[in-house]
Coordinates of C-alpha atoms and ligand atoms in Angstrom, one line a residue:
M82 CA 1.2 -101.5 56.3
G83 CA -1.0 -102.3 59.3
R84 CA -2.2 -100.0 62.2
R85 CA 0.7 -101.3 64.3
G86 CA 3.2 -100.8 61.5
K87 CA 5.4 -97.7 61.2
P88 CA 4.0 -95.2 58.7
S89 CA 6.2 -94.8 55.6
A90 CA 6.2 -91.0 55.7
P91 CA 5.7 -88.3 58.4
G92 CA 2.1 -87.9 59.6
A93 CA -0.4 -86.7 57.1
L94 CA -3.8 -85.3 57.5
L95 CA -6.7 -86.5 55.4
F96 CA -9.3 -83.9 54.5
I97 CA -12.8 -84.9 53.4
S98 CA -15.7 -82.5 53.0
H99 CA -18.1 -81.6 50.2
L100 CA -18.9 -78.3 51.9
D101 CA -15.6 -77.0 53.3
D102 CA -12.7 -75.4 51.4
P103 CA -9.7 -77.8 51.4
A104 CA -7.3 -75.1 50.3
A105 CA -8.2 -72.7 53.1
W106 CA -7.8 -75.5 55.7
K107 CA -4.5 -76.5 54.1
R108 CA -3.2 -72.9 54.4
E109 CA -4.3 -72.6 58.1
L110 CA -3.0 -76.0 59.2
T111 CA 0.3 -76.4 57.3
S112 CA 1.4 -72.9 58.4
R113 CA 0.8 -73.9 62.0
I114 CA 2.3 -77.4 61.7
P115 CA 5.4 -77.4 59.6
G116 CA 6.0 -80.6 57.7
L117 CA 2.4 -81.8 58.0
G118 CA 1.4 -83.8 55.0
Y119 CA -2.0 -82.8 53.6
R120 CA -4.1 -85.1 51.4
V121 CA -7.6 -84.6 50.1
G122 CA -10.0 -87.6 50.0
P123 CA -12.0 -89.6 49.8
G124 CA -10.6 -92.7 48.1
L125 CA -6.8 -92.3 48.4
T126 CA -5.1 -95.4 47.1
D127 CA -1.9 -95.1 49.2
A128 CA -3.3 -94.5 52.7
D129 CA -0.5 -95.6 55.1
D130 CA 0.8 -92.1 55.9
V131 CA -2.6 -90.8 57.0
E132 CA -2.7 -90.4 60.8
V133 CA -5.4 -87.7 61.3
A134 CA -8.7 -87.3 59.5
L135 CA -10.5 -83.9 59.4
V136 CA -13.9 -84.6 58.0
W137 CA -17.5 -83.6 57.3
A138 CA -19.8 -86.5 56.3
P139 CA -17.2 -88.9 55.0
P140 CA -18.6 -91.7 52.9
P141 CA -19.5 -94.8 55.0
G142 CA -16.7 -97.3 55.1
E143 CA -14.1 -94.6 54.1
L144 CA -12.3 -94.1 57.4
K145 CA -11.6 -97.8 57.9
R146 CA -9.3 -97.7 54.9
Y147 CA -6.6 -95.8 56.8
P148 CA -4.8 -98.3 59.0
N149 CA -2.6 -95.7 60.9
L150 CA -5.4 -93.4 61.8
K151 CA -4.9 -91.9 65.3
A152 CA -7.7 -89.4 65.4
I153 CA -10.9 -88.3 63.6
L154 CA -11.6 -84.5 63.9
S155 CA -15.1 -83.2 62.9
L156 CA -15.4 -80.2 60.7
G157 CA -18.7 -79.5 62.6
A158 CA -19.8 -79.2 66.2
G159 CA -22.0 -82.3 65.7
V160 CA -20.5 -85.8 65.0
D161 CA -23.6 -87.7 63.9
H162 CA -22.2 -87.5 60.3
I163 CA -19.2 -89.6 61.6
L164 CA -20.8 -91.9 64.1
N165 CA -23.5 -93.0 61.5
D166 CA -20.8 -95.0 59.6
P167 CA -21.5 -98.6 60.4
E168 CA -17.8 -99.5 59.6
L169 CA -16.2 -96.7 61.7
P170 CA -12.9 -97.9 62.9
R171 CA -13.2 -98.8 66.6
G172 CA -11.1 -97.2 69.3
V173 CA -9.9 -94.2 67.2
P174 CA -10.7 -91.1 69.3
I175 CA -13.0 -88.5 67.8
A176 CA -13.2 -84.8 68.6
R177 CA -15.8 -82.1 67.9
L178 CA -15.2 -78.7 66.4
V179 CA -15.4 -75.8 68.8
D180 CA -14.9 -72.5 67.0
P181 CA -15.7 -69.1 68.5
M182 CA -17.0 -67.8 65.2
L183 CA -19.4 -70.8 64.8
T184 CA -20.6 -70.2 68.4
R185 CA -21.2 -66.6 67.7
L186 CA -23.1 -67.3 64.5
M187 CA -25.4 -69.8 66.2
S188 CA -26.2 -67.4 69.0
E189 CA -27.0 -64.7 66.4
Y190 CA -29.4 -67.2 64.6
V191 CA -31.1 -68.1 67.9
L192 CA -31.4 -64.6 69.0
L193 CA -32.8 -63.4 65.7
A194 CA -35.4 -66.2 65.6
A195 CA -36.4 -65.6 69.2
L196 CA -36.7 -61.8 68.7
R197 CA -38.6 -62.4 65.4
H198 CA -41.2 -64.5 67.2
H199 CA -41.2 -62.3 70.3
R200 CA -41.8 -59.1 68.2
E201 CA -44.2 -61.0 65.9
F202 CA -42.3 -60.1 62.7
D203 CA -43.6 -63.4 61.4
V204 CA -47.2 -62.1 61.9
F205 CA -46.3 -58.7 60.3
E206 CA -44.8 -60.5 57.3
R207 CA -48.2 -62.3 56.8
H208 CA -50.1 -59.1 57.4
Q209 CA -48.0 -57.2 54.8
R210 CA -49.0 -59.7 52.2
R211 CA -52.7 -58.8 52.9
R212 CA -51.9 -55.0 53.3
L213 CA -53.2 -55.3 56.8
W214 CA -52.3 -52.5 59.3
E215 CA -52.8 -53.8 62.8
Y216 CA -51.2 -52.7 66.0
R217 CA -49.7 -55.4 68.1
F218 CA -47.4 -55.0 71.0
P219 CA -45.4 -57.8 72.7
P220 CA -45.2 -58.6 76.4
D221 CA -42.1 -57.5 78.3
A222 CA -39.3 -59.8 77.1
A223 CA -38.8 -60.7 80.8
R224 CA -42.2 -62.4 80.6
R225 CA -41.3 -64.3 77.4
R226 CA -39.8 -67.6 78.6
V227 CA -37.2 -69.0 76.2
G228 CA -36.2 -72.7 76.9
V229 CA -32.9 -73.9 75.5
M230 CA -32.6 -77.7 75.1
G231 CA -28.9 -78.6 75.2
L232 CA -26.6 -76.5 77.3
G233 CA -23.3 -77.4 75.7
V234 CA -21.0 -75.0 73.9
L235 CA -23.7 -73.6 71.7
G236 CA -26.7 -73.8 74.1
A237 CA -24.9 -72.2 76.9
D238 CA -23.7 -69.2 74.8
A239 CA -27.2 -68.8 73.3
A240 CA -28.8 -68.9 76.7
A241 CA -26.4 -66.2 78.0
K242 CA -27.1 -63.9 75.0
L243 CA -30.9 -64.5 75.3
A244 CA -30.7 -63.6 79.0
A245 CA -28.6 -60.5 78.2
N246 CA -31.4 -59.4 75.8
G247 CA -33.9 -59.5 78.7
F248 CA -35.7 -62.9 78.0
A249 CA -36.6 -65.2 80.9
V250 CA -34.2 -68.1 80.0
Q251 CA -34.2 -71.6 81.1
G252 CA -32.3 -74.6 80.0
W253 CA -32.5 -78.4 79.9
S254 CA -29.6 -80.8 79.6
R255 CA -28.7 -84.5 80.2
R256 CA -26.8 -83.9 83.4
P257 CA -27.3 -81.1 86.0
K258 CA -25.8 -77.8 84.9
R259 CA -25.6 -74.2 86.1
I260 CA -25.9 -71.3 83.7
A261 CA -25.7 -67.7 85.0
G262 CA -29.0 -66.0 84.5
A263 CA -30.9 -69.1 83.6
R264 CA -33.0 -71.7 85.5
T265 CA -31.9 -75.2 84.6
Y266 CA -33.5 -78.6 84.4
H267 CA -32.1 -81.9 83.4
G268 CA -33.0 -85.5 82.4
P269 CA -36.2 -87.0 81.1
R270 CA -38.0 -86.6 84.4
Q271 CA -37.7 -82.8 84.4
L272 CA -38.5 -82.4 80.7
E273 CA -42.2 -81.8 81.1
R274 CA -41.8 -79.1 83.8
F275 CA -39.2 -77.4 81.5
L276 CA -41.6 -77.5 78.6
N277 CA -44.7 -76.4 80.5
A278 CA -42.8 -73.1 81.3
T279 CA -41.4 -72.5 77.8
D280 CA -42.9 -70.0 75.2
V281 CA -40.0 -70.2 72.7
L282 CA -38.4 -73.7 72.5
V283 CA -34.8 -73.6 71.1
C284 CA -33.3 -77.0 70.3
L285 CA -29.5 -77.2 70.4
L286 CA -29.2 -80.9 71.2
P287 CA -26.9 -83.2 69.3
L288 CA -28.5 -86.0 67.2
T289 CA -28.0 -89.2 69.2
P290 CA -30.1 -92.4 69.8
A291 CA -31.6 -90.7 72.8
T292 CA -32.6 -87.5 71.0
R293 CA -33.8 -88.8 67.6
G294 CA -37.5 -88.0 67.2
L295 CA -37.6 -86.2 70.6
L296 CA -39.4 -83.2 69.2
D297 CA -42.7 -84.9 68.8
R298 CA -46.4 -84.4 69.6
R299 CA -45.9 -85.1 73.3
V300 CA -43.3 -82.4 73.5
F301 CA -45.5 -79.9 71.6
A302 CA -48.5 -80.7 73.8
A303 CA -46.5 -79.9 76.9
L304 CA -45.7 -76.4 75.6
P305 CA -48.1 -73.7 76.4
K306 CA -50.6 -72.7 73.6
G307 CA -49.0 -70.1 71.3
A308 CA -45.4 -71.4 71.7
F309 CA -42.8 -71.3 69.0
L310 CA -40.1 -73.8 68.0
V311 CA -36.6 -72.9 66.8
N312 CA -34.6 -75.9 65.6
P313 CA -31.1 -75.4 64.3
S314 CA -29.8 -78.7 65.7
R315 CA -30.5 -81.6 63.4
G316 CA -33.6 -82.5 61.3
A317 CA -33.9 -86.0 62.6
L318 CA -34.8 -84.7 66.1
L319 CA -38.1 -83.5 64.7
V320 CA -41.2 -85.5 63.8
D321 CA -42.3 -83.3 60.9
D322 CA -45.9 -84.4 60.8
D323 CA -46.3 -83.8 64.5
L324 CA -45.1 -80.2 64.1
I325 CA -47.4 -79.6 61.2
E326 CA -50.3 -80.9 63.2
A327 CA -49.4 -78.7 66.2
L328 CA -49.1 -75.6 63.9
D329 CA -52.4 -76.4 62.0
S330 CA -54.3 -76.9 65.2
G331 CA -53.2 -73.5 66.5
H332 CA -51.4 -75.0 69.5
L333 CA -48.0 -73.8 68.2
A334 CA -47.8 -70.3 66.7
G335 CA -44.7 -70.8 64.5
A336 CA -41.4 -72.5 63.8
T337 CA -38.0 -71.5 62.5
L338 CA -36.2 -74.5 61.0
D339 CA -32.6 -74.7 59.8
V340 CA -32.2 -78.5 59.5
F341 CA -34.2 -81.3 58.0
H342 CA -34.4 -85.0 57.6
R343 CA -33.3 -84.7 54.0
E344 CA -31.2 -81.8 52.8
P345 CA -31.8 -79.9 50.6
L346 CA -35.3 -80.0 51.8
P347 CA -37.3 -81.7 49.0
R348 CA -39.3 -79.2 46.9
D349 CA -42.6 -80.9 47.7
H350 CA -42.1 -80.8 51.5
P351 CA -45.0 -79.0 53.2
F352 CA -42.6 -76.9 55.3
W353 CA -41.7 -74.8 52.2
R354 CA -45.3 -73.5 51.8
H355 CA -46.4 -73.5 55.4
P356 CA -47.4 -69.9 56.5
K357 CA -46.1 -70.4 60.0
V358 CA -42.8 -72.0 59.1
L359 CA -39.6 -70.2 58.2
V360 CA -37.1 -72.4 56.4
T361 CA -33.4 -71.6 56.3
P362 CA -31.0 -73.9 54.4
H363 CA -28.8 -75.2 57.2
I364 CA -26.9 -71.9 57.5
A365 CA -27.3 -71.3 61.3
A366 CA -23.6 -71.6 61.8
A367 CA -20.4 -73.0 60.2
G368 CA -16.8 -73.6 61.1
Y369 CA -14.4 -71.0 59.7
P370 CA -10.9 -72.1 59.0
E371 CA -9.4 -68.8 60.2
T372 CA -11.1 -69.0 63.7
A373 CA -11.3 -72.8 64.1
A374 CA -7.7 -73.6 63.0
P375 CA -6.0 -73.0 66.4
Q376 CA -8.2 -75.7 68.0
V377 CA -7.9 -78.1 65.1
A378 CA -4.1 -77.6 64.9
E379 CA -3.8 -78.3 68.6
N380 CA -5.8 -81.5 68.1
V381 CA -3.6 -82.5 65.2
R382 CA -0.5 -82.0 67.3
R383 CA -2.1 -84.0 70.1
A384 CA -3.1 -86.8 67.8
L385 CA 0.4 -87.1 66.2
A386 CA 1.9 -87.2 69.7
G387 CA -0.6 -89.7 71.0
R388 CA -2.0 -87.2 73.6
P389 CA -5.7 -86.9 74.6
L390 CA -7.8 -84.6 72.3
L391 CA -9.6 -81.4 73.2
H392 CA -13.4 -81.7 73.0
P393 CA -13.5 -85.4 72.8
V394 CA -16.6 -87.3 71.8
D395 CA -18.1 -90.1 73.9
P396 CA -19.1 -92.6 71.3
E397 CA -21.5 -94.3 73.8
A398 CA -23.4 -91.1 74.5
G399 CA -23.2 -90.2 70.8
Y400 CA -21.9 -86.6 71.2
Ligands
NAP177 N1 -27.5 -75.8 62.0 C1 -26.2 -75.6 62.1 O1 -25.7 -74.8 61.3 C2 -25.4 -76.2 63.3 C3 -24.1 -75.8 63.4 C4 -23.4 -76.3 64.5 C5 -24.0 -77.2 65.4 N2 -25.3 -77.7 65.1 C6 -25.9 -78.6 66.1 O2 -25.8 -78.2 67.4 C7 -25.6 -79.3 68.2 C8 -25.0 -78.9 69.6 O3 -23.7 -78.4 69.5 P1 -22.8 -78.1 70.8 O4 -21.4 -77.7 70.4 O5 -23.5 -77.2 71.7 O6 -22.8 -79.6 71.5 P2 -22.3 -80.0 73.0 O7 -21.3 -79.0 73.5 O8 -21.8 -81.4 72.9 O9 -23.6 -79.9 73.9 C9 -24.6 -80.8 73.8 C10 -25.7 -80.5 74.9 O10 -26.8 -81.4 74.7 C11 -27.1 -82.0 75.9 N3 -27.7 -83.4 75.6 C12 -27.2 -84.4 74.9 N4 -27.9 -85.4 74.9 C13 -29.0 -85.1 75.7 C14 -30.1 -85.8 76.1 N5 -30.4 -87.1 75.8 N6 -31.0 -85.2 77.0 C15 -30.8 -83.9 77.4 N7 -29.7 -83.2 77.0 C16 -28.8 -83.8 76.2 C17 -25.8 -82.1 76.6 O11 -26.0 -82.4 78.0 P3 -24.8 -82.4 79.1 O12 -24.4 -81.0 79.3 O13 -25.4 -83.0 80.3 O14 -23.7 -83.3 78.4 C18 -25.2 -80.8 76.3 O15 -25.6 -79.8 77.2 C19 -24.6 -80.1 67.4 O16 -24.6 -81.5 67.8 C20 -25.2 -80.0 66.0 O17 -26.1 -81.0 65.7 C21 -26.0 -77.2 64.1

């Protein structure tokens, strides 16, 4: 039956993820929406009843198989794992995940990484391996300038928590934005000024055509000598070789990286062994069914009723 045809059964949700627990999501959603059909994909043969898809990294070409699809809901805050499907059905609205727990986890990660660099635990970890006892004291946090790229749900929360911990915080976004306690910049023309005044660069941008490869040698050169990079956004924003060059030349002092071009990070990648790089395995933050379900359930209800979604994605902008 085609997209315009009447579905043969009440609306069903299609769940696809190799990382998330389908049973936990089923519990949370079917208890909130009585009668909701719940089907786990990919590759359903009878697909006509599927009206909403809740997905993480669906196989390319998969979503076009569901002719009555009214909404695609992301199981993550980012949507690059959906938009990168060349056969994505056109005109089906997409929504991001906004989960208070995910936001809290991301801010913890950012704060921990910023404090680790600020208090030089990365240096002390290296010293311990050499049994080296050396006094080092940090500057006042108010003189450590943390620059947050991306001031959306995650960037704004991280900026507020960094400011609450005494850092001098500034942010950069696409459009002008006000954040309490932070100086803000926007657009490509203000990027260099933002970078020139950033000691710890935190990237919380989405992966889009405009941000792919943004963290390159020009960005690193615009940072002051001794700056740090914290990247829990997406690996494809970073030009790996440019970072290694900036670290090896001594221009950058260290990097905390959670996301990579290829995941798992290949065993022979130089980041694994680089003394100034901390690798974490894409664990900065995740959506939790218990805390994210109210927002997802509301979007399922909206999709089934043909109403606009919460946290919609602009496919043109790519986020
Ligand atoms: N590592 C992990 O575990 C993990 C977990 C969750 C999320 N993430 C990543 O975090 C990203 C951010 O999530 P979010 O919920 O905060 O997204 P969001 O609410 O959509 O915010 C995106 C921010 O980036 C800015 N931006 C987008 N394109 C830009 C550009 N070309 N130049 C300058 N600024 C630009 C936006 O500017 P405007 O304010 O002007 O629109 C906005 O402030 C996700 O896309 C995902 O990749 C990673």
